[in-house]
Short mmCIF file of C-alpha atoms and ligand atoms in Angstrom, two decimals:
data_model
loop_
_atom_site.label_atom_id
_atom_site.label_comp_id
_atom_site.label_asym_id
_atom_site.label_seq_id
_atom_site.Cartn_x
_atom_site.Cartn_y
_atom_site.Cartn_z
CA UNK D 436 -36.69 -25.73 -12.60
CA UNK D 437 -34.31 -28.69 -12.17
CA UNK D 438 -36.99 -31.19 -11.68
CA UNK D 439 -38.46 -30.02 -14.91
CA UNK D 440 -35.31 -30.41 -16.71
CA UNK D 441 -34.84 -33.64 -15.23
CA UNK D 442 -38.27 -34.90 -16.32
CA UNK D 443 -38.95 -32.72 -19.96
CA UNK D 444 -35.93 -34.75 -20.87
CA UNK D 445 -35.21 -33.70 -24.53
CA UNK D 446 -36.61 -30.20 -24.41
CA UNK D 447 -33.54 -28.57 -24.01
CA UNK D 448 -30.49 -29.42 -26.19
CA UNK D 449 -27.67 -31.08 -24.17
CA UNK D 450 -24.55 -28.91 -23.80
CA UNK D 451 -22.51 -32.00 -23.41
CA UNK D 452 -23.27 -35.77 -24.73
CA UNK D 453 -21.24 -38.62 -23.69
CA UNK D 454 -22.05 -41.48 -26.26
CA UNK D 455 -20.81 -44.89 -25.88
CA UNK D 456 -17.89 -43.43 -24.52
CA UNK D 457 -15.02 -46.47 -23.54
CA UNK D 458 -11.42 -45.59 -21.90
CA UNK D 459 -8.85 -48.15 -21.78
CA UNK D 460 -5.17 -48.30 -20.21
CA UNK D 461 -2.93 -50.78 -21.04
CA UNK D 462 -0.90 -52.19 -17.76
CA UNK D 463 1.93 -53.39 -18.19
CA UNK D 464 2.33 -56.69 -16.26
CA UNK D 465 6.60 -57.19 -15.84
CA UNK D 466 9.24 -58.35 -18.04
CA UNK D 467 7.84 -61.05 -20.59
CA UNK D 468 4.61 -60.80 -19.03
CA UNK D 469 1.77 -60.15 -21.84
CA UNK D 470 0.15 -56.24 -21.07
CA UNK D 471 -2.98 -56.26 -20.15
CA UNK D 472 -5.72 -53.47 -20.82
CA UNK D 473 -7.47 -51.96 -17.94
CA UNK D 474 -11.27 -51.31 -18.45
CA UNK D 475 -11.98 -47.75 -16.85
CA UNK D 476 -15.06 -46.83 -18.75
CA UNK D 477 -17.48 -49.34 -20.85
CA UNK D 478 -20.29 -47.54 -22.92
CA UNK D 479 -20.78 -44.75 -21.35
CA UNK D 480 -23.25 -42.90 -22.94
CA UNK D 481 -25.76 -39.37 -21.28
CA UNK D 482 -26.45 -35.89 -21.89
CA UNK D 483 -25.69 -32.89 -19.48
CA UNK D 484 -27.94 -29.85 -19.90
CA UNK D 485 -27.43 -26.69 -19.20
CA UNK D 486 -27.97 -25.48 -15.30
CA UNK D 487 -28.21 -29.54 -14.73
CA UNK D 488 -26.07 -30.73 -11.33
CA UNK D 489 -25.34 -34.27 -12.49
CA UNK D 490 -23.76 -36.33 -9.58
CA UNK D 491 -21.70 -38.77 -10.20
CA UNK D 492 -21.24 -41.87 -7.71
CA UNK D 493 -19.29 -44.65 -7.25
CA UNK D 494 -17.12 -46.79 -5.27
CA UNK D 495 -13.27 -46.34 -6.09
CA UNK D 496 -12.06 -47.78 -9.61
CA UNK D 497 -15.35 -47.10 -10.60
CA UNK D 498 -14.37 -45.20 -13.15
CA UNK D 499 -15.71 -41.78 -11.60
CA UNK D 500 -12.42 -39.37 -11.87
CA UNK D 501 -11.79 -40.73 -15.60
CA UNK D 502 -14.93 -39.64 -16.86
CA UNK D 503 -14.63 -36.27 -15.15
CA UNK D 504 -11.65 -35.74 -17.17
CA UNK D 505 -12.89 -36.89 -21.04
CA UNK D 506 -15.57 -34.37 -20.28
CA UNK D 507 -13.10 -31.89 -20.06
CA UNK D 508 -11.21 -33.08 -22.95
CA UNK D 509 -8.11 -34.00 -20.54
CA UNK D 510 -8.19 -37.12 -21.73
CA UNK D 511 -9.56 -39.00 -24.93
CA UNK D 512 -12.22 -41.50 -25.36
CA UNK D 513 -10.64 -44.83 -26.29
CA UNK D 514 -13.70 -45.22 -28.38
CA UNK D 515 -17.05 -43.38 -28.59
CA UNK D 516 -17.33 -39.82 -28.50
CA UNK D 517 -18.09 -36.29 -25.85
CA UNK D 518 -19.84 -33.71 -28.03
CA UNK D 519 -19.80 -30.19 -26.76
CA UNK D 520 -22.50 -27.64 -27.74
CA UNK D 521 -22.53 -30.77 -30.78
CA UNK D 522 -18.99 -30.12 -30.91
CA UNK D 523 -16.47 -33.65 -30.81
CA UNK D 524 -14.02 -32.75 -28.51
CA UNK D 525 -11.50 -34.90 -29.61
CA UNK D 526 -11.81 -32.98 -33.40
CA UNK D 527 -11.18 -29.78 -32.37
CA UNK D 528 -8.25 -28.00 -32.93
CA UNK D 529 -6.43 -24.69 -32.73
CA UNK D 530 -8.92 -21.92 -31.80
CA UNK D 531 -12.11 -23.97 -31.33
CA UNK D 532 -10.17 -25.90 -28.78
CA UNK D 533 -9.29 -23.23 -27.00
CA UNK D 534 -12.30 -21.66 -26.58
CA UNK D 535 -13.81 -25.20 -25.35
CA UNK D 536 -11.40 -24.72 -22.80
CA UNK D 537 -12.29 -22.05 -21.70
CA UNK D 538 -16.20 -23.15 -21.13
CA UNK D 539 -15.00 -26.47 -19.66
CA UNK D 540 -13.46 -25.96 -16.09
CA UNK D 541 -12.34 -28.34 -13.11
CA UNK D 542 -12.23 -28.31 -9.20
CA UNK D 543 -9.88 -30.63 -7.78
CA UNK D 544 -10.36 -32.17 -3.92
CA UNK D 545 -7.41 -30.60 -2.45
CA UNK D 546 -7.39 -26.41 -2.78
CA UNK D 547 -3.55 -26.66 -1.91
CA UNK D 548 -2.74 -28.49 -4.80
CA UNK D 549 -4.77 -26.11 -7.03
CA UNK D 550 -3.25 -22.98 -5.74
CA UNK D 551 0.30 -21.99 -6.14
CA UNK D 552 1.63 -21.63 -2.80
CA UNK D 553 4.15 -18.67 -3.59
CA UNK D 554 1.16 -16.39 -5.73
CA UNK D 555 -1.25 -14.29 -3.78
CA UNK D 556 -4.71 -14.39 -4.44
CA UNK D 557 -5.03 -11.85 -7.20
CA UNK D 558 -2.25 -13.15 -8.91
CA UNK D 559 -3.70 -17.01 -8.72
CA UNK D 560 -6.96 -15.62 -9.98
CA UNK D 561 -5.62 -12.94 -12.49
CA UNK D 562 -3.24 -15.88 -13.88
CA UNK D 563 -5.94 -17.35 -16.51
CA UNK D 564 -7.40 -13.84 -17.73
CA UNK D 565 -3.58 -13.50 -18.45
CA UNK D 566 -3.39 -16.41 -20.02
CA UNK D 567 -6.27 -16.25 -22.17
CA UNK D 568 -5.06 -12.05 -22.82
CA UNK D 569 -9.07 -11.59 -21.23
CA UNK D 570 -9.21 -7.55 -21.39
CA UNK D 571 -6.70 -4.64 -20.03
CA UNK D 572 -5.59 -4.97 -16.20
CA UNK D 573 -8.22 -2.81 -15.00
CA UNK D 574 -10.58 -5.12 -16.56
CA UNK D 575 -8.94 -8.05 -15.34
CA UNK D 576 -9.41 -6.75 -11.98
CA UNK D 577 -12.71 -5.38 -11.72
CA UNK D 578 -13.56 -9.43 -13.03
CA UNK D 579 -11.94 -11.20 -10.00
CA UNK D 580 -13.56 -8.84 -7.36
CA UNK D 581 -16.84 -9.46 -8.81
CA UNK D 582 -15.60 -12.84 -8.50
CA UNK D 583 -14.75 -12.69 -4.97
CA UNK D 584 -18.28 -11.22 -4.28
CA UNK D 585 -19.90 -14.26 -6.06
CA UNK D 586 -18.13 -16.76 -4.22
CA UNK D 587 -18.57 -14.78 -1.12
CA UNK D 588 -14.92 -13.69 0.02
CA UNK D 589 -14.02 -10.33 0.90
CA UNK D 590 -11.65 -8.43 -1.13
CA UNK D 591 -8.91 -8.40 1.63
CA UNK D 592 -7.92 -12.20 0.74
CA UNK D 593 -6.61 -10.61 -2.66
CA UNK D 594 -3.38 -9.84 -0.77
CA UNK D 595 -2.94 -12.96 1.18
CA UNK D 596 -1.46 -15.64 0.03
CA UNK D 597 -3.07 -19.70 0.46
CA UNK D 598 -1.46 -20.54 3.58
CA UNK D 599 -3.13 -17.68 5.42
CA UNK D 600 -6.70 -18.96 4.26
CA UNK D 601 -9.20 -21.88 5.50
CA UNK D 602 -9.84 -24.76 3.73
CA UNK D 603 -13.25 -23.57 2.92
CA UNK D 604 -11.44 -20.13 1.63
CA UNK D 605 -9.06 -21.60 -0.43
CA UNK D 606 -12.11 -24.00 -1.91
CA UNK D 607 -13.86 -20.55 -2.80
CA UNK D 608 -11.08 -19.00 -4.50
CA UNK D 609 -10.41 -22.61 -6.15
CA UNK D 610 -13.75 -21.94 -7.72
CA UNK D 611 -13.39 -18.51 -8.22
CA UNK D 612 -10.24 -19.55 -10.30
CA UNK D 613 -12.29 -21.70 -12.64
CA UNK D 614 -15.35 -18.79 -12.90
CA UNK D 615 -12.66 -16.53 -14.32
CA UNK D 616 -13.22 -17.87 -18.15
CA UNK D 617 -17.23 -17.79 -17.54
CA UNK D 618 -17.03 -21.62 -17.90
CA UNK D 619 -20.59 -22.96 -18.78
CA UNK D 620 -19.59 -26.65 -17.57
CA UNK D 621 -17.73 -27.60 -14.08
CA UNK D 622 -16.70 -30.46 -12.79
CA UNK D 623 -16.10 -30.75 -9.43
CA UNK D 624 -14.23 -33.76 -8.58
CA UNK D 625 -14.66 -34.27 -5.01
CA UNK D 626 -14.71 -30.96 -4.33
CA UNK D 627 -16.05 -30.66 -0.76
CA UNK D 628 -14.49 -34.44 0.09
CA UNK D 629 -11.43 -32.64 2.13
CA UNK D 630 -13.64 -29.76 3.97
CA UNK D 631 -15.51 -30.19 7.05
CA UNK D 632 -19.41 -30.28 7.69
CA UNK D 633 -20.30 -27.12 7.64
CA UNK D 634 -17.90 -25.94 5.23
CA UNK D 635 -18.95 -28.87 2.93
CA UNK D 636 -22.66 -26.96 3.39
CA UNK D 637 -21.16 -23.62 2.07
CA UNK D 638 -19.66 -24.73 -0.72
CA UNK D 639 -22.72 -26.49 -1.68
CA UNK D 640 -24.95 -23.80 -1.31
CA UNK D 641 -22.76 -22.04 -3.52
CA UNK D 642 -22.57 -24.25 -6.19
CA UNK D 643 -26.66 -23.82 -5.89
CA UNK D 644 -26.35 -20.36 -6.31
CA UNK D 645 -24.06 -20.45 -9.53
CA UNK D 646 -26.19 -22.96 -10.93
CA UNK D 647 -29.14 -20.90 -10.29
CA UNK D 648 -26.93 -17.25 -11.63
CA UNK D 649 -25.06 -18.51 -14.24
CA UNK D 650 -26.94 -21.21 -15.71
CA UNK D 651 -23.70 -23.32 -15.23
CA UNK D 652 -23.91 -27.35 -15.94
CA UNK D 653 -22.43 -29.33 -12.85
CA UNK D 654 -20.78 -33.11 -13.26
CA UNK D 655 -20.44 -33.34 -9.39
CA UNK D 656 -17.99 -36.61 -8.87
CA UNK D 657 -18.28 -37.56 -5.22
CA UNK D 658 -18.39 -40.99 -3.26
CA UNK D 659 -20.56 -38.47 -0.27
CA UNK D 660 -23.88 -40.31 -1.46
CA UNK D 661 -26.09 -38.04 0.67
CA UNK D 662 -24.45 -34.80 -0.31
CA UNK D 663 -25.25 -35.84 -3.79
CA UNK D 664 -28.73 -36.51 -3.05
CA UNK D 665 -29.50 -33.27 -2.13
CA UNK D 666 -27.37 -31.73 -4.88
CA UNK D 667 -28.26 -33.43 -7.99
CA UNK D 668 -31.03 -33.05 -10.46
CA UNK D 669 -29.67 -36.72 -11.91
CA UNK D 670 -27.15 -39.46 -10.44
CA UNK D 671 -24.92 -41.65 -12.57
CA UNK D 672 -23.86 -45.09 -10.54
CA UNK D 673 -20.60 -46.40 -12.27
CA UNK D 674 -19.75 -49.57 -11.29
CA UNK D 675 -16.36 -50.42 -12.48
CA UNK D 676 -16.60 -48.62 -15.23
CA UNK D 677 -20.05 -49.32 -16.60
CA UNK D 678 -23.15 -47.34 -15.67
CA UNK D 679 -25.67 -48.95 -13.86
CA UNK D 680 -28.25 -46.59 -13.59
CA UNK D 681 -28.95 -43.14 -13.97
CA UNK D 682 -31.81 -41.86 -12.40
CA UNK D 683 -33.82 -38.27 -11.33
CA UNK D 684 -32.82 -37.35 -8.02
CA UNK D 685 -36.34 -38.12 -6.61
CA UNK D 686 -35.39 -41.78 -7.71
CA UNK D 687 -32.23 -41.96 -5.89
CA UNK D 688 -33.75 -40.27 -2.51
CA UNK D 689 -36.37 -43.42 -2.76
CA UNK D 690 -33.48 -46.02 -2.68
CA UNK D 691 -32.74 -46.16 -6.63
CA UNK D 692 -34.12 -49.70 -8.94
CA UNK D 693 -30.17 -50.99 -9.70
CA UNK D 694 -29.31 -53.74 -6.92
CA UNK D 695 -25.78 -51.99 -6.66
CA UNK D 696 -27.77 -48.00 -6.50
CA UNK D 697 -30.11 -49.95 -3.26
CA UNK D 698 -26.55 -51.02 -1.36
CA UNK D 699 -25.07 -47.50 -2.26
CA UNK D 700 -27.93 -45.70 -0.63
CA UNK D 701 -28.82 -48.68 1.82
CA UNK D 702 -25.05 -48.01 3.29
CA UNK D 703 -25.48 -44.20 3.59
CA UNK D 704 -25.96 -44.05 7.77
CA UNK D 705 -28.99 -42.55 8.21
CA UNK D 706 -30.72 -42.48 11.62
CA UNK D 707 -33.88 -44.62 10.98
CA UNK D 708 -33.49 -48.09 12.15
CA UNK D 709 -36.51 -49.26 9.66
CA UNK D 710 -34.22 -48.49 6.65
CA UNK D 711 -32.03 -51.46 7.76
CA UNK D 712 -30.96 -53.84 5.16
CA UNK D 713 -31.37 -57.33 5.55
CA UNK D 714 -28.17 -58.95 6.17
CA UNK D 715 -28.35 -60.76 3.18
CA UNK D 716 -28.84 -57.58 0.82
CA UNK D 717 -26.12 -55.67 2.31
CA UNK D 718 -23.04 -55.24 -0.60
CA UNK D 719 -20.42 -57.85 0.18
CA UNK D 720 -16.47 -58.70 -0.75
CA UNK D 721 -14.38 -56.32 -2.61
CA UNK D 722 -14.78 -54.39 -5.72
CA UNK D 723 -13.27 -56.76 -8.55
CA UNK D 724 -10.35 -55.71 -10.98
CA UNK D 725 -11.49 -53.45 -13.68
CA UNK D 726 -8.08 -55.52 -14.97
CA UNK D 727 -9.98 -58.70 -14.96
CA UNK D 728 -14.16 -57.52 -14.79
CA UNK D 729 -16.38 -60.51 -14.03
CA UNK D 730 -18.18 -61.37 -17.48
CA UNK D 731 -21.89 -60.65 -18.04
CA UNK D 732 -23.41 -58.29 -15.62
CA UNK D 733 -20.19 -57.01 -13.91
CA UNK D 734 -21.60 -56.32 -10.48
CA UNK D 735 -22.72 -60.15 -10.62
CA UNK D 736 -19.85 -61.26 -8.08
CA UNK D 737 -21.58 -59.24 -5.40
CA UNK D 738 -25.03 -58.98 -6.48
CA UNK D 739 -27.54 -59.88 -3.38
CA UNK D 740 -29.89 -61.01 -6.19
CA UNK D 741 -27.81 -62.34 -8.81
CA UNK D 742 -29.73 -64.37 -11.22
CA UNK D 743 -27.38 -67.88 -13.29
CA UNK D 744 -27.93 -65.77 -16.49
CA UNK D 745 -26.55 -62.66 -14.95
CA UNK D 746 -22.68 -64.22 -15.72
CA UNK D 747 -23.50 -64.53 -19.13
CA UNK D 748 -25.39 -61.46 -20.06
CA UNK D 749 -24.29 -57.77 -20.30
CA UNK D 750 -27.77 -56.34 -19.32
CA UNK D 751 -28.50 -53.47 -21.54
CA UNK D 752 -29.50 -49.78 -19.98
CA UNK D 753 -33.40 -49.63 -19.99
CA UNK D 754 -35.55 -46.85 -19.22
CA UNK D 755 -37.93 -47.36 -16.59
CA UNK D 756 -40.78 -45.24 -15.26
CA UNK D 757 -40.02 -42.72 -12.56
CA UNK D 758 -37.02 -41.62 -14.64
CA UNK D 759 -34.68 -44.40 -13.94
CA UNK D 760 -32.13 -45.50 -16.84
CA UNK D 761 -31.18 -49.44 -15.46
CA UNK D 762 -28.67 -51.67 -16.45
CA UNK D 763 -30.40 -54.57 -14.63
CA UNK D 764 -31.55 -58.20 -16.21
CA UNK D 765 -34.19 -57.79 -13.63
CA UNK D 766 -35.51 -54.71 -15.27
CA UNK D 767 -37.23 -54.25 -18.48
CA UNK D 768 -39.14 -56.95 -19.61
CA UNK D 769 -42.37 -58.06 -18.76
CA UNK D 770 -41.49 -61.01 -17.33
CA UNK D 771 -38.69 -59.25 -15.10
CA UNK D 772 -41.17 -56.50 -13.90
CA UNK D 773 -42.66 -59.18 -11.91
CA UNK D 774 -39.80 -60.02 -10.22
CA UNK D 775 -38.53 -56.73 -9.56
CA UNK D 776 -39.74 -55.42 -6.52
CA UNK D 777 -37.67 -53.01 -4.56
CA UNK D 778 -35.71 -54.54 -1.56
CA UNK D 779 -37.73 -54.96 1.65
CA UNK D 780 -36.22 -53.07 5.15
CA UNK D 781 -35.59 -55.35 7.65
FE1 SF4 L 992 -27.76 -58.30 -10.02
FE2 SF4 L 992 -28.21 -59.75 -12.21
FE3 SF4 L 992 -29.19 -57.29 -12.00
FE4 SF4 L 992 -26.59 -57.66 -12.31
S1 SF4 L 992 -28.17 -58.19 -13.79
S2 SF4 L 992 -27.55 -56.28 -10.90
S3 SF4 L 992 -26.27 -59.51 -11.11
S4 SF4 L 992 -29.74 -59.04 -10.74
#
């Protein structure tokens, strides 16, 4: 099903469309010191659909976190716009918005931070049905232990309170908390970053299963490259701030088209020596200063195959064959499809 939704691109509406979407922050630099504006997000522009797992990758300050919140309306665009169900978030008001809200839910990394140390369980998860005035008590109650049973908890951990629970518990009731509105988007923003291996497994299974039950749409932030891989129906790669390719997951298991998507997935350790990069492909120096981002293509500071026009040139986001979206000046012309060949192992 996911592969088809990745491919028959189109046939089903998007429930949420990010178009062109820019966030700025001005900095400010010191006393008599001119501010300067911070570039977190440059054209951003895709479509979620429903029951989609979109993972999105990045190093830090690419932008990753930001964008998780302007899709839940935590934030606004500076420019551009994120359309939900068709519906511009930043427009809505009053009711509408709150009923947005309510289909638009987060994970955070850290379950601790999530849950309030001094509720139990049932209160943490009865707190939003409470909120939102969501049906009499008894309601309210049968809700969270079907809740408990989709997340896979037993109904004893209603009692207890956070402290008394694992960190893969606490993750489960984290999510459980953000099923309580019926949500039809979550984002997860590093959601299994803080649990260990096999917990990581569990919760990723379950977000599977959800998908699968509840036909629930999935913006899965994450740096865990490999995790994502075998997640994701699509990947977006932000590079400080931009997107430099988007891609069906297929696409990103064979090593992605972008230069930058190659050195992400090149740099994953994976135990076949033949996948080597060459030394001189591997990603070098730092990530630059989305205060100051290199002109032209930004990744061209670091690029193993920059090109001279590639400092003067914002490439543009071409689609490719295979499913691939690239913002590459070695993609999408004739002449560049000649000189594109994928990266050679060592
Ligand atoms: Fe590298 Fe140039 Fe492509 Fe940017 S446009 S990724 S610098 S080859």
């Amino acid at each position: 099903m996911n592969d088809m939704k990745a491919d028959d691109k189109g046939a089903v509406p998007p429930i949420l469309s990010f178009d062109r979407v820019c966030r700025e922050f001005p900095v400010e630099q010191g006393f008599l010191q001119p501010q300067k504006i911070l570039h977190a997000l440059t054209d951003v522009s895709f479509d979620v659909r429903p029951g989609e797992i979109i993972g999105i990758v990045g190093e830090s300050g690419s932008g990753k976190s930001t964008l998780g919140r302007i899709a839940l309306g935590m934030m606004p665009p500076t420019s551009g716009s994120v359309r939900y169900r068709g519906q511009n978030l930043a427009e809505l008001r009053g009711r509408n918005l709150r009923q947005v809200r309510r289909d638009l839910q987060m994970v955070f990394q850290d379950p601790n931070a999530s849950l309030n140390g001094r509720m139990s369980i049932e209160q943490s998860l009865l707190e939003p049905l409470t909120l939102h005035k969501l049906g009499s008590r008894t309601e309210q109650r049968a809700t969270i232990a079907k809740l408990l049973d989709v997340v896979g908890l037993p109904g004893s951990v209603l009692q207890r309170y956070p402290h008394e629970l694992s960190g893969g518990q606490k993750q489960r009731v984290v999510i459980a908390r953000a099923l309580t509105l019926e949500p039809k988007v979550l984002v997860a923003d590093e959601a299994v970053a803080a649990l260990d291996v096999s917990v990581k497994a569990q919760i990723v299974n379950l977000l599977l299963d959800l998908r699968k039950s509840l036909d629930l749409a999935i913006l899965f932030v994450s740096h865990d490259l490999p995790i994502v891989q075998g997640l994701c129906d699509r990947v977006l790669v932000l590079y400080l701030g931009r997107v430099m390719e988007l891609s069906s997951r297929a696409g990103i298991q064979d090593g992605g088209l972008h230069p930058y998507t190659q050195a992400l997935t090149r740099s994953s350790p994976v135990p076949d020596p033949a996948r080597r990069l060459a030394a001189e492909d591997l990603l070098k120096g730092e990530v630059p200063s989305p205060l100051n981002p290199p002109s032209g293509c930004v990744f061209h500071t670091r690029c193993p195959r920059a090109m001279p026009q590639c400092s003067g040139a914002v490439p543009p986001l071409v689609k490719m064959p295979g499913h691939h979206d690239v913002a590459c000046l070695l993609y999408g012309t004739e002449e560049a499809a000649t000189v594109a060949a994928p990266l050679t192992p060592a």
